[in-house]
Amino acid sequence: MTVDPAAAPLEVDPLLDDPETRIIVCCGSGGVGKTTTAAALGVRAAERGRKVVVLTIDPARRLAQSMGIDSLDNTPRQVKGIEGPGELHAMMLDMKRTFDEIVEAHADQDRARAILENPFYQSLSAGFAGTQEYMAMEKLGQLRAREEWDLIVVDTPPSRSALDFLDAPKRLGSFLDGKFIRLLMAPAKMGGRAGMKFLNVGMSMMTGTLGKLLGGQFLRDVQTFVAAMDTMFGGFRTRADATYRLLQAPGTAFLVVAAPERDALREAAYFVERLAAEEMPLAGLVLNRVHGSGAARLSAERARAAAENLEEGRIVDQGHGKNGVREAASPAGSSPDSPDPGPGQLPHQDTESQTPEQPSVNQLTAGLLRLHAERMQVLKREQRTRDRFTALHPEVPVTEVAALPGDVHDLAGLRAIGDRLAGGSPATGAA
C-alpha cells in the first residue's frame, strides 16, 4: 500500500526537530500501537539531538522492556544506548502516587496525613472513574513546568474511548462542583453551632437514605474527606484548566494513531473532529501496521487462477521439449535401454527419492500463490478503509508505518519504527 498522493504526507522529522514543538500527544483507540509509536518518537527525537521524556500510561510495561529498563515508575529514568547527541528519559504514570504528591504539595502536614489515611480518598485515588486520565494531565503539567526537557511525548491512557483524556478535567471539575459535594462541604464551611445545626437537620434525610445504601461509615468517610480537601478543590480546577490551555498552545502537537481497520479509523475520524472542535493542534495521522507486498502487480485473481491450474495439473514443465516429455513418460527408474519387466515383475523404483508425505513443488507453489492472494485482499481492504478516511478528512497529513514481522522489544526495533514513521520504509516493501 502506498500513500495516496491526494493526501498530504506527515513529515515527522521536521516536527521532531522544531524547537517550538514541546509536547507531542499520541492518542487513538486501544490496541493500535500508541505506546510503541510514542517510544519510537522519543528515541528518534533524542538521537536527533533533543532532550526527551516519554510519559506512558500503559500498564503492560512494554515500554520499559523495549528501552532496556528494569522498571518504570513515577520518576523519569534515563535510557541508555541512545546513539546521538540528545537524551531520552522515560516514566510510567503511577496514578495514586501522583494524587498523593498533589495532596502533600498543597496541604499542611496534618491535613495531608488526614487525607492520605482517609478510606474514601484511598478508594478515589486508586480507581475513581476518570482519575487516571486526570492524573495523566496533572503529571504532564508538572513535567512541562519543570522546563527540564526539550520535548515531552505522551502516550495517552488505554481507555475504552480515546476522548477520555480530554474529558477527564471537565469530569473531575463536574464532580467537585456537584450538588452532592457542595452539600457535604456546607457544614464544614459554615462551622460552629450553625454548621452542626445544618448537619443535624439539613443532612438528616440524606444521611438516613445514603446510610442505608452505602453504609453510615462510608458516608462519614466521605464527609471527612470533603472537609479535609475543601481548600484544595479550587487548585484541582485551576491546574486542570491550565493544562487544558497548554494542550491548545502552538507548542503542542497531537498525533492520532490508528490501524488500517474500520473501527480504528472510525474512532480516529471522531477524534480528529473533536480536536478541531476543541481548537487543539493536530499534526496528523499515523497509520500503523500497514501491510504491503513486494509483488503487488500480481493480483489476487491471477494468483488464485495460477494456483488452481497448478493443482489441476494444467501447468507442465516444458523445459526439455519433446525429449523431456518422452523421458517423463518412461517408467520410473527405467531408461530407454532397460528391458521390459517380465510377467509379475514391477518396474524398479528408487525408494530413497520417493517421499509421498512431502508436498510436491507444484503444491508448495500453489500454496504460496493462495497466501499471496489473501495478502492482496488484505491490502485492498486496508486501502478502501484508508481512502474513506482521507475522503472525509483530506486536510489531515498521513504517514504509514509498515507492519514488522515480529514484536518490538528493544531500541533497534524502536529505531526501525522511527524510520518507518519518517518515511524511510514504505509499506509496499513490508513483509
Short mmCIF file of C-alpha atoms in Angstrom, two decimals:
data_model
loop_
_atom_site.label_atom_id
_atom_site.label_comp_id
_atom_site.label_asym_id
_atom_site.label_seq_id
_atom_site.Cartn_x
_atom_site.Cartn_y
_atom_site.Cartn_z
CA MET A 1 0.00 0.00 0.00
CA THR A 2 1.23 3.47 -0.80
CA VAL A 3 0.18 6.85 0.47
CA ASP A 4 -2.49 8.48 -1.67
CA PRO A 5 -0.90 11.45 -3.49
CA ALA A 6 -4.04 13.48 -2.74
CA ALA A 7 -3.37 13.21 0.99
CA ALA A 8 -0.62 15.41 2.37
CA PRO A 9 2.26 13.36 3.81
CA LEU A 10 3.02 13.78 7.51
CA GLU A 11 6.63 14.94 7.86
CA VAL A 12 7.75 13.53 11.20
CA ASP A 13 11.39 14.65 11.31
CA PRO A 14 10.65 18.38 10.85
CA LEU A 15 8.09 18.07 13.65
CA LEU A 16 10.64 16.45 15.98
CA ASP A 17 13.43 18.88 15.03
CA ASP A 18 11.35 22.03 15.52
CA PRO A 19 12.41 23.58 18.86
CA GLU A 20 8.96 25.14 19.13
CA THR A 21 7.44 21.65 19.44
CA ARG A 22 7.46 20.97 23.17
CA ILE A 23 4.67 18.38 23.61
CA ILE A 24 3.55 15.52 21.35
CA VAL A 25 0.43 13.64 22.41
CA CYS A 26 -0.15 10.20 20.86
CA CYS A 27 -3.83 9.34 21.02
CA GLY A 28 -6.22 6.86 19.49
CA SER A 29 -8.27 3.80 20.35
CA GLY A 30 -6.82 0.86 22.25
CA GLY A 31 -4.54 -1.70 20.64
CA VAL A 32 -3.31 0.41 17.71
CA GLY A 33 0.30 0.86 18.86
CA LYS A 34 0.23 4.19 20.71
CA THR A 35 2.86 3.11 23.23
CA THR A 36 5.26 1.84 20.57
CA THR A 37 4.72 4.97 18.49
CA ALA A 38 5.40 7.25 21.47
CA ALA A 39 8.57 5.34 22.38
CA ALA A 40 9.82 5.33 18.77
CA LEU A 41 9.24 9.09 18.50
CA GLY A 42 11.16 9.60 21.74
CA VAL A 43 14.12 7.55 20.55
CA ARG A 44 14.25 9.28 17.17
CA ALA A 45 13.97 12.77 18.67
CA ALA A 46 16.71 12.05 21.22
CA GLU A 47 19.06 10.64 18.60
CA ARG A 48 18.47 13.78 16.54
CA GLY A 49 19.64 15.96 19.41
CA ARG A 50 16.71 16.72 21.69
CA LYS A 51 16.32 16.07 25.40
CA VAL A 52 13.15 13.99 25.60
CA VAL A 53 10.95 12.43 28.25
CA VAL A 54 8.30 9.84 27.33
CA LEU A 55 5.32 9.57 29.68
CA THR A 56 3.40 6.33 29.29
CA ILE A 57 0.21 5.21 30.98
CA ASP A 58 0.42 1.67 29.60
CA PRO A 59 0.24 -0.96 32.36
CA ALA A 60 1.84 -3.66 30.16
CA ARG A 61 5.35 -2.25 30.83
CA ARG A 62 6.39 -2.96 27.25
CA LEU A 63 7.99 0.48 27.06
CA ALA A 64 10.41 -0.32 29.88
CA GLN A 65 11.35 -3.63 28.28
CA SER A 66 11.96 -2.14 24.85
CA MET A 67 14.18 0.55 26.33
CA GLY A 68 16.27 -1.83 28.41
CA ILE A 69 15.00 -0.51 31.76
CA ASP A 70 14.12 -2.96 34.53
CA SER A 71 11.06 -0.98 35.53
CA LEU A 72 9.41 2.41 35.15
CA ASP A 73 7.75 4.41 37.86
CA ASN A 74 6.62 7.96 38.62
CA THR A 75 10.18 9.30 38.31
CA PRO A 76 11.78 9.86 34.87
CA ARG A 77 14.69 7.46 34.27
CA GLN A 78 17.36 7.95 31.63
CA VAL A 79 17.53 5.40 28.83
CA LYS A 80 20.98 4.08 27.96
CA GLY A 81 22.10 3.25 24.43
CA ILE A 82 20.88 6.37 22.64
CA GLU A 83 23.06 6.90 19.57
CA GLY A 84 23.11 10.64 19.20
CA PRO A 85 23.66 13.97 20.91
CA GLY A 86 20.36 14.04 22.80
CA GLU A 87 18.97 12.32 25.90
CA LEU A 88 15.97 10.10 26.43
CA HIS A 89 14.13 9.67 29.72
CA ALA A 90 11.06 7.51 30.32
CA MET A 91 8.48 7.17 33.06
CA MET A 92 5.22 5.37 33.75
CA LEU A 93 2.36 7.16 35.44
CA ASP A 94 1.65 5.98 38.98
CA MET A 95 -1.87 7.27 39.37
CA LYS A 96 -2.12 7.00 43.16
CA ARG A 97 1.39 8.33 43.77
CA THR A 98 0.66 11.37 41.58
CA PHE A 99 -2.52 12.06 43.57
CA ASP A 100 -0.56 11.68 46.84
CA GLU A 101 2.08 14.14 45.61
CA ILE A 102 -0.63 16.73 44.90
CA VAL A 103 -2.01 16.36 48.41
CA GLU A 104 1.45 16.56 50.00
CA ALA A 105 2.34 19.65 47.96
CA HIS A 106 -0.86 21.61 48.60
CA ALA A 107 -1.81 20.74 52.19
CA ASP A 108 -0.09 21.16 55.51
CA GLN A 109 1.36 18.07 57.18
CA ASP A 110 -1.59 17.29 59.49
CA ARG A 111 -4.21 17.84 56.81
CA ALA A 112 -2.22 15.82 54.28
CA ARG A 113 -1.98 12.90 56.70
CA ALA A 114 -5.73 13.04 57.36
CA ILE A 115 -6.44 12.97 53.62
CA LEU A 116 -3.98 10.20 52.76
CA GLU A 117 -5.30 7.96 55.54
CA ASN A 118 -8.96 8.56 54.67
CA PRO A 119 -10.62 5.38 53.27
CA PHE A 120 -12.70 7.31 50.73
CA TYR A 121 -9.58 9.09 49.43
CA GLN A 122 -7.74 5.78 49.12
CA SER A 123 -10.60 4.41 47.03
CA LEU A 124 -10.85 7.59 44.96
CA SER A 125 -7.13 7.82 44.23
CA ALA A 126 -6.89 4.15 43.28
CA GLY A 127 -9.77 3.75 40.88
CA PHE A 128 -12.33 6.56 40.64
CA ALA A 129 -13.64 6.89 37.08
CA GLY A 130 -11.51 9.39 35.20
CA THR A 131 -8.79 9.62 37.87
CA GLN A 132 -6.15 8.01 35.66
CA GLU A 133 -6.82 10.40 32.79
CA TYR A 134 -6.87 13.41 35.11
CA MET A 135 -3.60 12.37 36.77
CA ALA A 136 -2.01 11.98 33.33
CA MET A 137 -2.96 15.61 32.66
CA GLU A 138 -1.65 16.62 36.08
CA LYS A 139 1.69 14.87 35.50
CA LEU A 140 2.00 16.46 32.06
CA GLY A 141 1.55 19.88 33.64
CA GLN A 142 4.20 19.09 36.25
CA LEU A 143 6.72 17.95 33.63
CA ARG A 144 6.15 21.00 31.46
CA ALA A 145 6.51 23.36 34.41
CA ARG A 146 9.95 21.96 35.27
CA GLU A 147 11.44 23.15 31.94
CA GLU A 148 13.88 20.26 32.15
CA TRP A 149 13.13 18.64 28.79
CA ASP A 150 13.00 19.99 25.24
CA LEU A 151 10.22 17.60 24.29
CA ILE A 152 7.57 15.65 26.19
CA VAL A 153 5.95 12.70 24.40
CA VAL A 154 2.71 11.48 25.98
CA ASP A 155 1.19 8.05 25.49
CA THR A 156 -2.47 8.53 26.40
CA PRO A 157 -4.29 6.06 28.70
CA PRO A 158 -5.59 2.77 27.30
CA SER A 159 -9.21 3.69 27.97
CA ARG A 160 -12.30 2.48 26.13
CA SER A 161 -12.62 5.82 24.36
CA ALA A 162 -9.75 7.95 23.10
CA LEU A 163 -11.75 11.01 24.15
CA ASP A 164 -11.43 10.27 27.88
CA PHE A 165 -8.06 12.02 28.05
CA LEU A 166 -9.61 15.33 27.00
CA ASP A 167 -12.79 14.86 29.04
CA ALA A 168 -11.10 13.99 32.34
CA PRO A 169 -10.53 17.56 33.65
CA LYS A 170 -14.13 18.50 32.93
CA ARG A 171 -15.46 15.33 34.56
CA LEU A 172 -13.41 15.85 37.69
CA GLY A 173 -14.46 19.51 37.78
CA SER A 174 -18.10 18.48 37.48
CA PHE A 175 -17.62 16.02 40.33
CA LEU A 176 -16.02 18.64 42.57
CA ASP A 177 -18.70 21.19 41.70
CA GLY A 178 -21.58 18.73 42.01
CA LYS A 179 -24.52 19.25 44.32
CA PHE A 180 -23.60 16.23 46.42
CA ILE A 181 -20.08 17.52 47.11
CA ARG A 182 -21.32 21.09 47.78
CA LEU A 183 -23.87 19.72 50.23
CA LEU A 184 -21.20 17.72 52.04
CA MET A 185 -18.90 20.76 52.12
CA ALA A 186 -21.52 23.11 53.53
CA PRO A 187 -21.29 22.08 57.21
CA ALA A 188 -17.51 22.40 57.21
CA LYS A 189 -17.75 25.83 55.57
CA MET A 190 -20.40 27.13 57.98
CA GLY A 191 -18.56 25.90 61.07
CA GLY A 192 -19.56 26.22 64.73
CA ARG A 193 -23.08 25.68 66.03
CA ALA A 194 -24.66 26.76 62.75
CA GLY A 195 -22.72 24.08 60.96
CA MET A 196 -23.70 21.45 63.49
CA LYS A 197 -27.33 22.52 63.27
CA PHE A 198 -27.20 22.30 59.48
CA LEU A 199 -25.56 18.89 59.74
CA ASN A 200 -28.15 17.59 62.18
CA VAL A 201 -31.21 18.99 60.37
CA GLY A 202 -30.32 19.58 56.73
CA MET A 203 -28.36 16.36 56.37
CA SER A 204 -30.61 14.06 58.38
CA MET A 205 -32.77 12.89 55.48
CA MET A 206 -29.82 12.46 53.11
CA THR A 207 -27.65 10.63 55.63
CA GLY A 208 -30.54 8.37 56.55
CA THR A 209 -31.14 7.37 52.94
CA LEU A 210 -27.50 7.15 51.85
CA GLY A 211 -26.57 5.44 55.10
CA LYS A 212 -28.88 2.57 54.17
CA LEU A 213 -27.49 2.36 50.65
CA LEU A 214 -23.81 2.97 51.27
CA GLY A 215 -23.35 2.45 54.97
CA GLY A 216 -23.01 5.08 57.68
CA GLN A 217 -19.24 4.67 57.99
CA PHE A 218 -18.73 5.22 54.26
CA LEU A 219 -20.76 8.43 54.38
CA ARG A 220 -18.74 9.70 57.36
CA ASP A 221 -15.52 8.91 55.46
CA VAL A 222 -16.78 10.96 52.50
CA GLN A 223 -17.68 13.90 54.75
CA THR A 224 -14.27 13.79 56.44
CA PHE A 225 -12.54 13.66 53.06
CA VAL A 226 -14.51 16.60 51.69
CA ALA A 227 -13.79 18.67 54.79
CA ALA A 228 -10.06 18.00 54.53
CA MET A 229 -9.93 18.59 50.75
CA ASP A 230 -12.03 21.76 50.81
CA THR A 231 -9.10 24.13 50.35
CA MET A 232 -7.63 22.01 47.53
CA PHE A 233 -10.65 21.72 45.23
CA GLY A 234 -10.01 25.09 43.62
CA GLY A 235 -6.42 24.09 42.92
CA PHE A 236 -7.54 20.98 41.06
CA ARG A 237 -9.74 23.01 38.76
CA THR A 238 -7.11 25.69 38.24
CA ARG A 239 -4.40 23.23 37.27
CA ALA A 240 -6.78 21.26 35.04
CA ASP A 241 -7.70 24.43 33.18
CA ALA A 242 -4.04 25.41 32.84
CA THR A 243 -3.10 22.00 31.40
CA TYR A 244 -6.06 22.14 29.03
CA ARG A 245 -4.83 25.50 27.73
CA LEU A 246 -1.34 24.00 27.40
CA LEU A 247 -2.77 21.32 25.12
CA GLN A 248 -4.26 24.05 22.94
CA ALA A 249 -0.99 26.01 22.73
CA PRO A 250 1.03 26.18 19.47
CA GLY A 251 3.90 24.18 21.01
CA THR A 252 1.69 21.07 21.34
CA ALA A 253 1.10 18.57 18.52
CA PHE A 254 -1.46 15.77 18.56
CA LEU A 255 -0.78 12.60 16.59
CA VAL A 256 -3.77 10.33 16.09
CA VAL A 257 -2.59 6.71 15.86
CA ALA A 258 -4.78 4.15 14.12
CA ALA A 259 -4.60 0.76 12.46
CA PRO A 260 -5.91 0.38 8.87
CA GLU A 261 -9.13 -1.14 10.17
CA ARG A 262 -12.68 0.16 10.01
CA ASP A 263 -13.33 0.56 13.76
CA ALA A 264 -9.92 2.11 14.50
CA LEU A 265 -10.22 4.65 11.67
CA ARG A 266 -13.80 5.46 12.65
CA GLU A 267 -12.53 6.28 16.14
CA ALA A 268 -9.65 8.26 14.60
CA ALA A 269 -12.07 10.30 12.50
CA TYR A 270 -14.17 11.05 15.57
CA PHE A 271 -11.09 12.17 17.47
CA VAL A 272 -9.92 14.38 14.58
CA GLU A 273 -13.29 16.11 14.64
CA ARG A 274 -13.17 16.52 18.41
CA LEU A 275 -9.68 18.05 18.30
CA ALA A 276 -10.87 20.53 15.69
CA ALA A 277 -13.89 21.43 17.84
CA GLU A 278 -11.62 21.98 20.87
CA GLU A 279 -9.16 24.03 18.73
CA MET A 280 -6.27 21.71 19.56
CA PRO A 281 -3.34 21.42 17.13
CA LEU A 282 -3.45 18.21 15.10
CA ALA A 283 -0.17 17.29 13.40
CA GLY A 284 -1.55 14.30 11.51
CA LEU A 285 -2.48 10.63 11.42
CA VAL A 286 -0.09 7.72 11.98
CA LEU A 287 -1.49 4.71 10.14
CA ASN A 288 0.17 1.86 11.95
CA ARG A 289 0.83 -1.80 11.00
CA VAL A 290 0.09 -1.35 7.30
CA HIS A 291 0.57 -4.47 5.19
CA GLY A 292 2.35 -4.48 1.86
CA SER A 293 3.72 -6.78 -0.81
CA GLY A 294 6.80 -6.84 -2.98
CA ALA A 295 4.76 -8.48 -5.75
CA ALA A 296 1.78 -6.15 -5.79
CA ARG A 297 1.49 -6.36 -9.60
CA LEU A 298 0.24 -9.95 -9.27
CA SER A 299 -3.43 -9.55 -8.44
CA ALA A 300 -5.38 -11.82 -6.12
CA GLU A 301 -7.46 -13.12 -9.04
CA ARG A 302 -4.44 -14.07 -11.15
CA ALA A 303 -2.71 -15.70 -8.16
CA ARG A 304 -5.76 -17.86 -7.39
CA ALA A 305 -6.16 -18.84 -11.04
CA ALA A 306 -2.49 -19.89 -11.24
CA ALA A 307 -2.84 -21.91 -8.03
CA GLU A 308 -5.87 -23.76 -9.43
CA ASN A 309 -4.02 -24.54 -12.68
CA LEU A 310 -1.09 -25.96 -10.75
CA GLU A 311 -3.29 -28.10 -8.53
CA GLU A 312 -5.24 -29.47 -11.51
CA GLY A 313 -2.09 -30.25 -13.49
CA ARG A 314 -2.80 -27.80 -16.32
CA ILE A 315 0.67 -26.27 -16.00
CA VAL A 316 3.54 -28.62 -17.05
CA ASP A 317 7.28 -28.17 -17.29
CA GLN A 318 8.26 -27.79 -20.96
CA GLY A 319 11.89 -27.05 -20.22
CA HIS A 320 13.23 -30.20 -22.02
CA GLY A 321 10.99 -30.03 -25.08
CA LYS A 322 9.60 -33.20 -26.69
CA ASN A 323 12.50 -35.30 -25.49
CA GLY A 324 11.75 -34.27 -21.93
CA VAL A 325 8.13 -35.31 -22.31
CA ARG A 326 9.17 -38.66 -23.80
CA GLU A 327 11.57 -39.28 -20.93
CA ALA A 328 8.92 -38.39 -18.41
CA ALA A 329 6.64 -41.00 -19.96
CA SER A 330 9.14 -43.78 -19.28
CA PRO A 331 8.51 -45.93 -16.18
CA ALA A 332 10.08 -44.56 -13.02
CA GLY A 333 13.65 -45.73 -12.56
CA SER A 334 13.96 -47.13 -16.14
CA SER A 335 15.91 -45.94 -19.13
CA PRO A 336 15.26 -46.30 -22.89
CA ASP A 337 17.73 -49.22 -23.00
CA SER A 338 16.30 -51.06 -19.99
CA PRO A 339 14.48 -54.34 -20.76
CA ASP A 340 10.76 -54.52 -20.16
CA PRO A 341 9.86 -56.12 -16.86
CA GLY A 342 8.77 -59.67 -17.11
CA PRO A 343 5.32 -61.01 -16.17
CA GLY A 344 4.56 -60.44 -12.49
CA GLN A 345 7.55 -58.11 -12.07
CA LEU A 346 7.30 -54.44 -11.05
CA PRO A 347 9.47 -51.73 -12.57
CA HIS A 348 12.49 -50.83 -10.45
CA GLN A 349 11.72 -47.92 -8.08
CA ASP A 350 14.15 -45.68 -6.23
CA THR A 351 12.61 -45.82 -2.76
CA GLU A 352 15.04 -43.25 -1.34
CA SER A 353 13.81 -40.47 -3.69
CA GLN A 354 10.12 -41.20 -3.11
CA THR A 355 8.70 -39.33 -0.13
CA PRO A 356 4.88 -39.36 -0.56
CA GLU A 357 4.33 -37.47 2.69
CA GLN A 358 6.17 -34.37 1.40
CA PRO A 359 4.25 -31.91 -0.84
CA SER A 360 5.38 -31.53 -4.41
CA VAL A 361 6.85 -28.35 -5.87
CA ASN A 362 3.54 -27.62 -7.58
CA GLN A 363 1.65 -27.97 -4.30
CA LEU A 364 4.04 -25.66 -2.48
CA THR A 365 3.86 -23.09 -5.28
CA ALA A 366 0.06 -23.23 -5.29
CA GLY A 367 0.01 -22.70 -1.53
CA LEU A 368 2.26 -19.64 -1.82
CA LEU A 369 0.07 -18.24 -4.58
CA ARG A 370 -3.01 -18.60 -2.37
CA LEU A 371 -1.22 -16.86 0.52
CA HIS A 372 -0.33 -14.04 -1.86
CA ALA A 373 -3.97 -13.80 -2.96
CA GLU A 374 -5.06 -13.47 0.69
CA ARG A 375 -2.41 -10.79 1.29
CA MET A 376 -3.60 -8.81 -1.73
CA GLN A 377 -7.16 -8.98 -0.41
CA VAL A 378 -5.93 -7.55 2.93
CA LEU A 379 -4.12 -4.74 1.07
CA LYS A 380 -7.23 -3.94 -0.94
CA ARG A 381 -9.41 -3.83 2.18
CA GLU A 382 -6.91 -1.59 4.03
CA GLN A 383 -6.71 0.76 1.04
CA ARG A 384 -10.50 1.10 0.86
CA THR A 385 -10.70 1.82 4.58
CA ARG A 386 -7.92 4.39 4.36
CA ASP A 387 -9.50 6.04 1.31
CA ARG A 388 -12.75 6.52 3.21
CA PHE A 389 -10.88 8.33 5.99
CA THR A 390 -8.91 10.59 3.64
CA ALA A 391 -12.08 11.40 1.69
CA LEU A 392 -13.69 12.62 4.91
CA HIS A 393 -10.55 14.41 6.17
CA PRO A 394 -8.36 15.38 3.20
CA GLU A 395 -6.74 18.10 5.32
CA VAL A 396 -5.12 15.61 7.72
CA PRO A 397 -1.49 14.70 6.86
CA VAL A 398 -0.84 10.94 6.93
CA THR A 399 2.18 8.72 7.39
CA GLU A 400 2.09 4.96 7.09
CA VAL A 401 4.12 2.55 9.21
CA ALA A 402 4.77 -0.81 7.58
CA ALA A 403 3.98 -3.84 9.72
CA LEU A 404 7.02 -5.52 11.20
CA PRO A 405 7.32 -9.32 11.13
CA GLY A 406 7.59 -9.51 14.94
CA ASP A 407 7.10 -7.57 18.17
CA VAL A 408 9.27 -4.60 19.11
CA HIS A 409 11.31 -5.47 22.20
CA ASP A 410 14.46 -3.31 22.07
CA LEU A 411 15.92 0.01 20.92
CA ALA A 412 16.76 -1.42 17.50
CA GLY A 413 13.10 -2.23 16.96
CA LEU A 414 12.08 1.26 18.06
CA ARG A 415 14.61 2.74 15.62
CA ALA A 416 13.06 0.65 12.84
CA ILE A 417 9.63 2.02 13.73
CA GLY A 418 11.10 5.54 13.78
CA ASP A 419 12.49 5.05 10.27
CA ARG A 420 9.08 3.99 9.05
CA LEU A 421 7.41 6.91 10.80
CA ALA A 422 9.75 9.25 8.97
CA GLY A 423 9.02 7.56 5.63
CA GLY A 424 12.21 5.51 5.44
CA SER A 425 10.47 2.22 4.68
CA PRO A 426 7.28 2.33 2.64
CA ALA A 427 4.56 -0.22 3.15
CA THR A 428 5.00 -1.62 -0.35
CA GLY A 429 8.11 -3.38 0.84
CA ALA A 430 6.58 -4.79 4.01
CA ALA A 431 6.62 -8.48 4.58
#
